[in-house]
mmCIF file of C-alpha atoms in Angstrom:
data_model
loop_
_atom_site.group_PDB
_atom_site.id
_atom_site.type_symbol
_atom_site.label_atom_id
_atom_site.label_comp_id
_atom_site.label_asym_id
_atom_site.label_seq_id
_atom_site.Cartn_x
_atom_site.Cartn_y
_atom_site.Cartn_z
ATOM 1 C CA UNK A 1 84.406 83.762 118.766
ATOM 2 C CA UNK A 2 84.565 79.797 119.032
ATOM 3 C CA UNK A 3 88.234 78.519 118.892
ATOM 4 C CA UNK A 4 90.048 81.694 119.681
ATOM 5 C CA UNK A 5 91.568 80.506 123.203
ATOM 6 C CA UNK A 6 95.395 80.417 122.937
ATOM 7 C CA UNK A 7 97.879 83.309 122.634
ATOM 8 C CA UNK A 8 101.009 83.895 120.887
ATOM 9 C CA UNK A 9 103.554 85.810 122.495
ATOM 10 C CA UNK A 10 104.973 88.889 120.660
ATOM 11 C CA UNK A 11 107.549 90.786 123.049
ATOM 12 C CA UNK A 12 105.210 92.251 125.433
ATOM 13 C CA UNK A 13 102.086 91.667 123.211
ATOM 14 C CA UNK A 14 99.934 88.908 122.661
ATOM 15 C CA UNK A 15 97.543 87.447 119.947
ATOM 16 C CA UNK A 16 94.799 84.915 120.216
ATOM 17 C CA UNK A 17 95.311 82.099 117.991
ATOM 18 C CA UNK A 18 92.522 79.608 117.494
ATOM 19 C CA UNK A 19 93.234 75.826 118.843
ATOM 20 C CA UNK A 20 95.683 76.459 121.510
ATOM 21 C CA UNK A 21 94.191 76.112 125.306
ATOM 22 C CA UNK A 22 95.203 78.768 127.791
ATOM 23 C CA UNK A 23 96.526 75.650 129.793
ATOM 24 C CA UNK A 24 99.134 74.990 127.274
ATOM 25 C CA UNK A 25 100.386 78.805 125.982
ATOM 26 C CA UNK A 26 103.340 78.440 127.773
ATOM 27 C CA UNK A 27 104.653 75.782 125.263
ATOM 28 C CA UNK A 28 103.101 77.709 122.333
ATOM 29 C CA UNK A 29 105.564 81.038 122.618
ATOM 30 C CA UNK A 30 106.757 81.925 118.902
ATOM 31 C CA UNK A 31 109.011 84.964 118.717
ATOM 32 C CA UNK A 32 107.493 87.726 116.320
ATOM 33 C CA UNK A 33 110.305 87.425 113.732
ATOM 34 C CA UNK A 34 109.386 83.840 113.161
ATOM 35 C CA UNK A 35 105.577 84.394 112.819
ATOM 36 C CA UNK A 36 105.640 85.420 108.964
ATOM 37 C CA UNK A 37 102.726 83.531 108.490
ATOM 38 C CA UNK A 38 100.577 85.923 110.945
ATOM 39 C CA UNK A 39 98.887 88.262 109.082
ATOM 40 C CA UNK A 40 99.826 91.756 109.523
ATOM 41 C CA UNK A 41 95.743 92.497 110.102
ATOM 42 C CA UNK A 42 93.217 90.085 110.728
ATOM 43 C CA UNK A 43 89.416 90.674 108.974
ATOM 44 C CA UNK A 44 88.419 88.072 111.152
ATOM 45 C CA UNK A 45 89.394 89.713 114.629
ATOM 46 C CA UNK A 46 86.033 89.530 116.688
ATOM 47 C CA UNK A 47 84.737 92.813 117.426
ATOM 48 C CA UNK A 48 82.926 93.790 120.989
ATOM 49 C CA UNK A 49 79.115 93.876 120.484
ATOM 50 C CA UNK A 50 76.316 94.700 122.812
ATOM 51 C CA UNK A 51 72.836 94.079 122.877
ATOM 52 C CA UNK A 52 70.287 96.884 122.226
ATOM 53 C CA UNK A 53 66.722 97.559 123.666
ATOM 54 C CA UNK A 54 65.102 95.535 120.972
ATOM 55 C CA UNK A 55 67.280 92.666 121.536
ATOM 56 C CA UNK A 56 69.580 93.179 118.187
ATOM 57 C CA UNK A 57 73.399 93.164 118.684
ATOM 58 C CA UNK A 58 75.043 96.085 117.487
ATOM 59 C CA UNK A 59 79.006 96.447 117.366
ATOM 60 C CA UNK A 60 80.574 98.550 120.151
ATOM 61 C CA UNK A 61 83.678 101.035 119.240
ATOM 62 C CA UNK A 62 86.821 100.823 121.296
ATOM 63 C CA UNK A 63 87.569 103.560 123.972
ATOM 64 C CA UNK A 64 90.898 105.211 124.219
ATOM 65 C CA UNK A 65 91.107 104.744 128.116
ATOM 66 C CA UNK A 66 91.186 100.701 127.870
ATOM 67 C CA UNK A 67 94.741 101.379 125.892
ATOM 68 C CA UNK A 68 97.031 102.711 127.666
ATOM 69 C CA UNK A 69 99.959 104.352 125.726
ATOM 70 C CA UNK A 70 102.944 106.376 125.886
ATOM 71 C CA UNK A 71 102.758 110.129 124.097
ATOM 72 C CA UNK A 72 105.797 109.407 122.320
ATOM 73 C CA UNK A 73 108.275 106.222 121.496
ATOM 74 C CA UNK A 74 111.975 106.071 120.386
ATOM 75 C CA UNK A 75 112.137 105.837 116.574
ATOM 76 C CA UNK A 76 115.797 104.493 117.041
ATOM 77 C CA UNK A 77 115.295 101.537 119.436
ATOM 78 C CA UNK A 78 115.020 97.937 118.486
ATOM 79 C CA UNK A 79 111.213 96.914 118.627
ATOM 80 C CA UNK A 80 109.989 93.328 118.079
ATOM 81 C CA UNK A 81 107.258 93.128 115.566
ATOM 82 C CA UNK A 82 107.270 91.381 112.278
ATOM 83 C CA UNK A 83 108.834 92.931 109.104
ATOM 84 C CA UNK A 84 108.486 92.229 105.365
ATOM 85 C CA UNK A 85 111.385 91.530 103.532
ATOM 86 C CA UNK A 86 110.036 93.748 100.765
ATOM 87 C CA UNK A 87 106.982 94.715 99.515
ATOM 88 C CA UNK A 88 105.797 91.896 97.369
ATOM 89 C CA UNK A 89 105.889 89.908 101.029
ATOM 90 C CA UNK A 90 103.195 92.005 102.501
ATOM 91 C CA UNK A 91 99.818 90.189 103.022
ATOM 92 C CA UNK A 92 97.424 93.290 102.606
ATOM 93 C CA UNK A 93 94.662 91.169 101.329
ATOM 94 C CA UNK A 94 94.291 90.879 105.446
ATOM 95 C CA UNK A 95 94.087 94.672 105.508
ATOM 96 C CA UNK A 96 91.382 95.229 102.801
ATOM 97 C CA UNK A 97 89.516 92.022 102.167
ATOM 98 C CA UNK A 98 86.652 93.725 100.470
ATOM 99 C CA UNK A 99 89.135 94.675 97.472
ATOM 100 C CA UNK A 100 91.476 91.228 97.201
ATOM 101 C CA UNK A 101 89.910 88.474 95.524
ATOM 102 C CA UNK A 102 91.909 86.037 97.989
ATOM 103 C CA UNK A 103 94.331 85.938 100.695
ATOM 104 C CA UNK A 104 98.017 85.901 100.470
ATOM 105 C CA UNK A 105 101.013 88.207 99.584
ATOM 106 C CA UNK A 106 101.296 89.922 95.969
ATOM 107 C CA UNK A 107 103.531 87.101 94.965
ATOM 108 C CA UNK A 108 100.982 84.529 95.504
ATOM 109 C CA UNK A 109 98.452 85.314 93.159
ATOM 110 C CA UNK A 110 98.560 86.231 88.938
ATOM 111 C CA UNK A 111 97.426 89.364 87.446
ATOM 112 C CA UNK A 112 97.758 92.989 89.187
ATOM 113 C CA UNK A 113 96.364 93.289 92.591
ATOM 114 C CA UNK A 114 95.337 96.720 94.426
ATOM 115 C CA UNK A 115 97.769 98.856 95.458
ATOM 116 C CA UNK A 116 98.170 101.202 98.857
ATOM 117 C CA UNK A 117 98.354 104.793 97.551
ATOM 118 C CA UNK A 118 98.220 106.862 100.804
ATOM 119 C CA UNK A 119 100.666 106.290 103.754
ATOM 120 C CA UNK A 120 99.543 108.545 107.101
ATOM 121 C CA UNK A 121 103.081 107.966 108.925
ATOM 122 C CA UNK A 122 102.528 108.065 112.757
ATOM 123 C CA UNK A 123 98.763 107.799 112.465
ATOM 124 C CA UNK A 124 98.250 108.263 115.918
ATOM 125 C CA UNK A 125 94.288 107.076 116.700
ATOM 126 C CA UNK A 126 93.470 107.114 113.279
ATOM 127 C CA UNK A 127 91.254 110.057 112.803
ATOM 128 C CA UNK A 128 92.814 111.206 109.369
ATOM 129 C CA UNK A 129 92.076 107.545 107.808
ATOM 130 C CA UNK A 130 88.587 107.698 109.108
ATOM 131 C CA UNK A 131 88.092 111.145 107.730
ATOM 132 C CA UNK A 132 89.843 110.398 104.196
ATOM 133 C CA UNK A 133 88.025 106.985 103.907
ATOM 134 C CA UNK A 134 84.571 108.462 102.428
ATOM 135 C CA UNK A 135 86.337 110.927 100.472
ATOM 136 C CA UNK A 136 88.302 108.206 98.617
ATOM 137 C CA UNK A 137 86.319 105.333 98.720
ATOM 138 C CA UNK A 138 88.210 103.403 96.464
ATOM 139 C CA UNK A 139 91.934 104.379 97.214
ATOM 140 C CA UNK A 140 93.819 102.127 99.980
ATOM 141 C CA UNK A 141 95.338 103.747 102.575
ATOM 142 C CA UNK A 142 97.300 102.644 105.801
ATOM 143 C CA UNK A 143 98.584 104.152 109.033
ATOM 144 C CA UNK A 144 101.919 103.569 110.278
ATOM 145 C CA UNK A 145 102.284 103.509 114.119
ATOM 146 C CA UNK A 146 104.994 102.505 116.564
ATOM 147 C CA UNK A 147 103.010 102.404 119.486
ATOM 148 C CA UNK A 148 101.742 98.855 119.785
ATOM 149 C CA UNK A 149 98.741 100.309 122.104
ATOM 150 C CA UNK A 150 97.735 102.903 119.970
ATOM 151 C CA UNK A 151 98.045 100.349 116.835
ATOM 152 C CA UNK A 152 95.575 98.345 118.571
ATOM 153 C CA UNK A 153 93.361 100.695 119.384
ATOM 154 C CA UNK A 154 93.020 101.974 115.823
ATOM 155 C CA UNK A 155 92.699 98.175 114.409
ATOM 156 C CA UNK A 156 89.656 98.040 116.687
ATOM 157 C CA UNK A 157 88.111 101.337 115.778
ATOM 158 C CA UNK A 158 88.373 100.058 112.518
ATOM 159 C CA UNK A 159 86.763 96.940 112.771
ATOM 160 C CA UNK A 160 84.027 98.739 114.687
ATOM 161 C CA UNK A 161 83.213 101.233 111.993
ATOM 162 C CA UNK A 162 83.330 98.407 109.359
ATOM 163 C CA UNK A 163 80.680 96.222 111.629
ATOM 164 C CA UNK A 164 78.540 99.312 112.389
ATOM 165 C CA UNK A 165 78.705 100.906 108.864
ATOM 166 C CA UNK A 166 78.675 97.935 106.223
ATOM 167 C CA UNK A 167 80.103 98.834 103.050
ATOM 168 C CA UNK A 168 82.129 101.610 104.436
ATOM 169 C CA UNK A 169 85.715 101.921 105.747
ATOM 170 C CA UNK A 170 86.983 99.132 104.115
ATOM 171 C CA UNK A 171 89.976 100.679 102.097
ATOM 172 C CA UNK A 172 91.580 101.862 105.533
ATOM 173 C CA UNK A 173 93.806 100.047 107.680
ATOM 174 C CA UNK A 174 96.821 100.384 110.177
ATOM 175 C CA UNK A 175 100.032 98.227 110.929
ATOM 176 C CA UNK A 176 102.713 98.606 113.465
ATOM 177 C CA UNK A 177 106.072 99.472 112.140
ATOM 178 C CA UNK A 178 109.055 101.837 112.305
ATOM 179 C CA UNK A 179 108.508 104.122 109.339
ATOM 180 C CA UNK A 180 111.981 105.536 109.639
ATOM 181 C CA UNK A 181 113.587 102.324 109.272
ATOM 182 C CA UNK A 182 111.068 100.315 106.782
ATOM 183 C CA UNK A 183 109.297 102.729 104.493
ATOM 184 C CA UNK A 184 110.942 100.969 101.568
ATOM 185 C CA UNK A 185 109.946 97.404 102.820
ATOM 186 C CA UNK A 186 106.206 98.114 102.683
ATOM 187 C CA UNK A 187 105.724 100.016 99.564
ATOM 188 C CA UNK A 188 107.324 99.930 95.777
ATOM 189 C CA UNK A 189 108.944 102.720 93.855
ATOM 190 C CA UNK A 190 106.448 105.566 92.953
ATOM 191 C CA UNK A 191 104.152 103.445 94.548
ATOM 192 C CA UNK A 192 102.298 106.128 96.832
ATOM 193 C CA UNK A 193 100.414 109.487 96.157
ATOM 194 C CA UNK A 194 99.911 110.561 99.425
ATOM 195 C CA UNK A 195 102.073 111.083 102.461
ATOM 196 C CA UNK A 196 101.183 112.498 105.733
ATOM 197 C CA UNK A 197 103.305 113.791 108.523
ATOM 198 C CA UNK A 198 100.991 115.115 111.086
ATOM 199 C CA UNK A 199 101.745 116.504 114.628
ATOM 200 C CA UNK A 200 105.090 114.430 114.670
ATOM 201 C CA UNK A 201 107.177 114.283 117.997
ATOM 202 C CA UNK A 202 109.249 117.876 118.090
ATOM 203 C CA UNK A 203 112.041 115.946 119.511
ATOM 204 C CA UNK A 204 112.945 119.614 121.193
ATOM 205 C CA UNK A 205 116.686 118.317 122.202
ATOM 206 C CA UNK A 206 119.406 119.498 119.283
ATOM 207 C CA UNK A 207 120.803 115.546 120.423
ATOM 208 C CA UNK A 208 117.471 114.174 119.515
ATOM 209 C CA UNK A 209 116.811 116.453 116.258
ATOM 210 C CA UNK A 210 118.067 112.612 114.465
ATOM 211 C CA UNK A 211 114.954 111.309 115.588
ATOM 212 C CA UNK A 212 112.524 113.262 113.499
ATOM 213 C CA UNK A 213 110.562 112.071 111.258
ATOM 214 C CA UNK A 214 111.399 114.977 109.228
ATOM 215 C CA UNK A 215 114.965 115.102 107.728
ATOM 216 C CA UNK A 216 117.144 115.399 104.635
ATOM 217 C CA UNK A 217 118.341 111.941 104.468
ATOM 218 C CA UNK A 218 114.940 110.368 105.284
ATOM 219 C CA UNK A 219 113.343 112.180 102.522
ATOM 220 C CA UNK A 220 115.301 110.308 99.811
ATOM 221 C CA UNK A 221 113.455 107.393 100.912
ATOM 222 C CA UNK A 222 110.094 109.093 100.988
ATOM 223 C CA UNK A 223 110.458 110.457 97.539
ATOM 224 C CA UNK A 224 111.622 106.594 96.225
ATOM 225 C CA UNK A 225 108.101 105.191 97.610
ATOM 226 C CA UNK A 226 106.438 108.448 95.880
ATOM 227 C CA UNK A 227 104.712 108.765 92.753
ATOM 228 C CA UNK A 228 106.340 112.170 90.567
ATOM 229 C CA UNK A 229 103.272 114.525 91.244
ATOM 230 C CA UNK A 230 102.404 112.929 94.764
ATOM 231 C CA UNK A 231 101.939 115.402 97.301
ATOM 232 C CA UNK A 232 103.646 114.969 101.078
ATOM 233 C CA UNK A 233 101.569 116.534 103.763
ATOM 234 C CA UNK A 234 103.204 118.257 107.221
ATOM 235 C CA UNK A 235 101.508 120.341 110.078
ATOM 236 C CA UNK A 236 102.461 120.854 113.571
ATOM 237 C CA UNK A 237 101.572 123.119 116.101
ATOM 238 C CA UNK A 238 105.307 123.847 117.263
ATOM 239 C CA UNK A 239 106.747 126.826 115.309
ATOM 240 C CA UNK A 240 110.235 125.499 115.635
ATOM 241 C CA UNK A 241 109.767 122.353 114.148
ATOM 242 C CA UNK A 242 107.268 123.477 111.215
ATOM 243 C CA UNK A 243 110.409 125.450 110.256
ATOM 244 C CA UNK A 244 112.526 122.661 110.453
ATOM 245 C CA UNK A 245 110.151 120.390 108.219
ATOM 246 C CA UNK A 246 109.869 123.038 105.415
ATOM 247 C CA UNK A 247 113.323 123.942 105.506
ATOM 248 C CA UNK A 248 114.417 120.570 104.776
ATOM 249 C CA UNK A 249 111.628 120.019 102.247
ATOM 250 C CA UNK A 250 113.177 123.218 100.625
ATOM 251 C CA UNK A 251 116.178 122.088 100.789
ATOM 252 C CA UNK A 252 115.633 118.329 98.798
ATOM 253 C CA UNK A 253 115.453 118.766 95.153
ATOM 254 C CA UNK A 254 113.037 115.994 94.518
ATOM 255 C CA UNK A 255 110.299 118.397 96.583
ATOM 256 C CA UNK A 256 108.426 121.479 95.645
ATOM 257 C CA UNK A 257 105.957 123.706 97.239
ATOM 258 C CA UNK A 258 102.750 123.040 96.415
ATOM 259 C CA UNK A 259 101.040 126.827 95.698
ATOM 260 C CA UNK A 260 98.262 128.492 97.825
ATOM 261 C CA UNK A 261 95.537 128.634 95.174
ATOM 262 C CA UNK A 262 95.886 124.753 94.991
ATOM 263 C CA UNK A 263 96.126 124.271 98.748
ATOM 264 C CA UNK A 264 92.864 125.984 99.355
ATOM 265 C CA UNK A 265 91.108 123.734 96.805
ATOM 266 C CA UNK A 266 92.723 120.634 98.161
ATOM 267 C CA UNK A 267 89.699 118.786 99.785
ATOM 268 C CA UNK A 268 92.237 116.893 102.059
ATOM 269 C CA UNK A 269 93.709 120.016 103.696
ATOM 270 C CA UNK A 270 91.145 121.097 106.036
ATOM 271 C CA UNK A 271 91.129 117.502 107.143
ATOM 272 C CA UNK A 272 94.834 117.829 108.590
ATOM 273 C CA UNK A 273 94.004 119.524 111.566
ATOM 274 C CA UNK A 274 90.078 119.054 112.029
ATOM 275 C CA UNK A 275 90.093 115.252 111.693
ATOM 276 C CA UNK A 276 93.272 114.061 113.633
ATOM 277 C CA UNK A 277 92.900 114.067 117.480
ATOM 278 C CA UNK A 278 96.304 116.031 117.944
ATOM 279 C CA UNK A 279 94.683 119.133 115.924
ATOM 280 C CA UNK A 280 91.414 118.959 117.691
ATOM 281 C CA UNK A 281 93.067 119.214 120.999
ATOM 282 C CA UNK A 282 95.522 122.790 119.348
ATOM 283 C CA UNK A 283 91.959 123.851 118.322
ATOM 284 C CA UNK A 284 90.344 123.764 121.756
ATOM 285 C CA UNK A 285 93.278 125.215 123.462
ATOM 286 C CA UNK A 286 93.547 128.520 120.611
ATOM 287 C CA UNK A 287 96.911 127.199 119.378
ATOM 288 C CA UNK A 288 98.222 127.805 116.150
ATOM 289 C CA UNK A 289 99.267 125.387 113.573
ATOM 290 C CA UNK A 290 102.384 125.613 110.851
ATOM 291 C CA UNK A 291 101.389 123.597 107.618
ATOM 292 C CA UNK A 292 103.832 122.578 104.808
ATOM 293 C CA UNK A 293 102.755 121.024 101.568
ATOM 294 C CA UNK A 294 104.992 119.952 98.912
ATOM 295 C CA UNK A 295 104.870 118.106 95.364
ATOM 296 C CA UNK A 296 107.482 115.070 94.482
ATOM 297 C CA UNK A 297 109.154 116.103 91.143
ATOM 298 C CA UNK A 298 110.826 114.368 88.557
ATOM 299 C CA UNK A 299 114.495 113.363 88.854
ATOM 300 C CA UNK A 300 116.837 112.424 86.004
ATOM 301 C CA UNK A 301 116.074 108.927 86.798
ATOM 302 C CA UNK A 302 112.118 109.053 86.875
#
């Protein structure tokens, strides 16, 4: 695209910015912590295109082999990416331009603004988001991923899907962040109606259990951003981790188990394993999955 010639360096990553020549990019180094004006997700990023046999241009979806990523990332380490001070600082208009009247964070506009309602924590390659999007076309949902290359892949995947399916997939997006640290920075109290924790890193060693994304302590934060009646979905192919997550949810006073009858009629449940890349791999290998689904209940303060 015209004008996209320079780069801003953010840790080990780079992002193209207009009007900066490659010969001067060393003088244009900007730390991520100062790049607050850069949208977390740009609807203007170019999508790869190819020419079909008839001469028409069509979008090309990204390929995973070009996005080399680690299987896991340490959630306790310091990472270099922009973090909003509070939910009103997040510019969700850049994530969902179809749903917003204009750019800018929430405090820059009068009147109600669309709210993200679903959060896929550790979204991986975005399979669940892609599966949920047509089921809830008017519901904004976001994936939260710590690994930079995986986040980049999901961004490009969503852009490609939007380009090849006009009018669809406008309600999904992704952000690179550490959900174990910054969930309250993105969502207001009682904002979310669904949270997903699918095939998280098991952190087998006992000394690393504090790195697990589900714990009684972290459930306090998840309960804060979930509305009363909201549903939290967890699934894993590691039995010990499945028991751990279920035990944490059972111990927490603000969550109660969802009944089998309701689970069987929930259209989301079948996507937990069939739509995600990790779930598909488990199915191919004949593995077993362990699911725990709980509802946010009211407290005295609610």
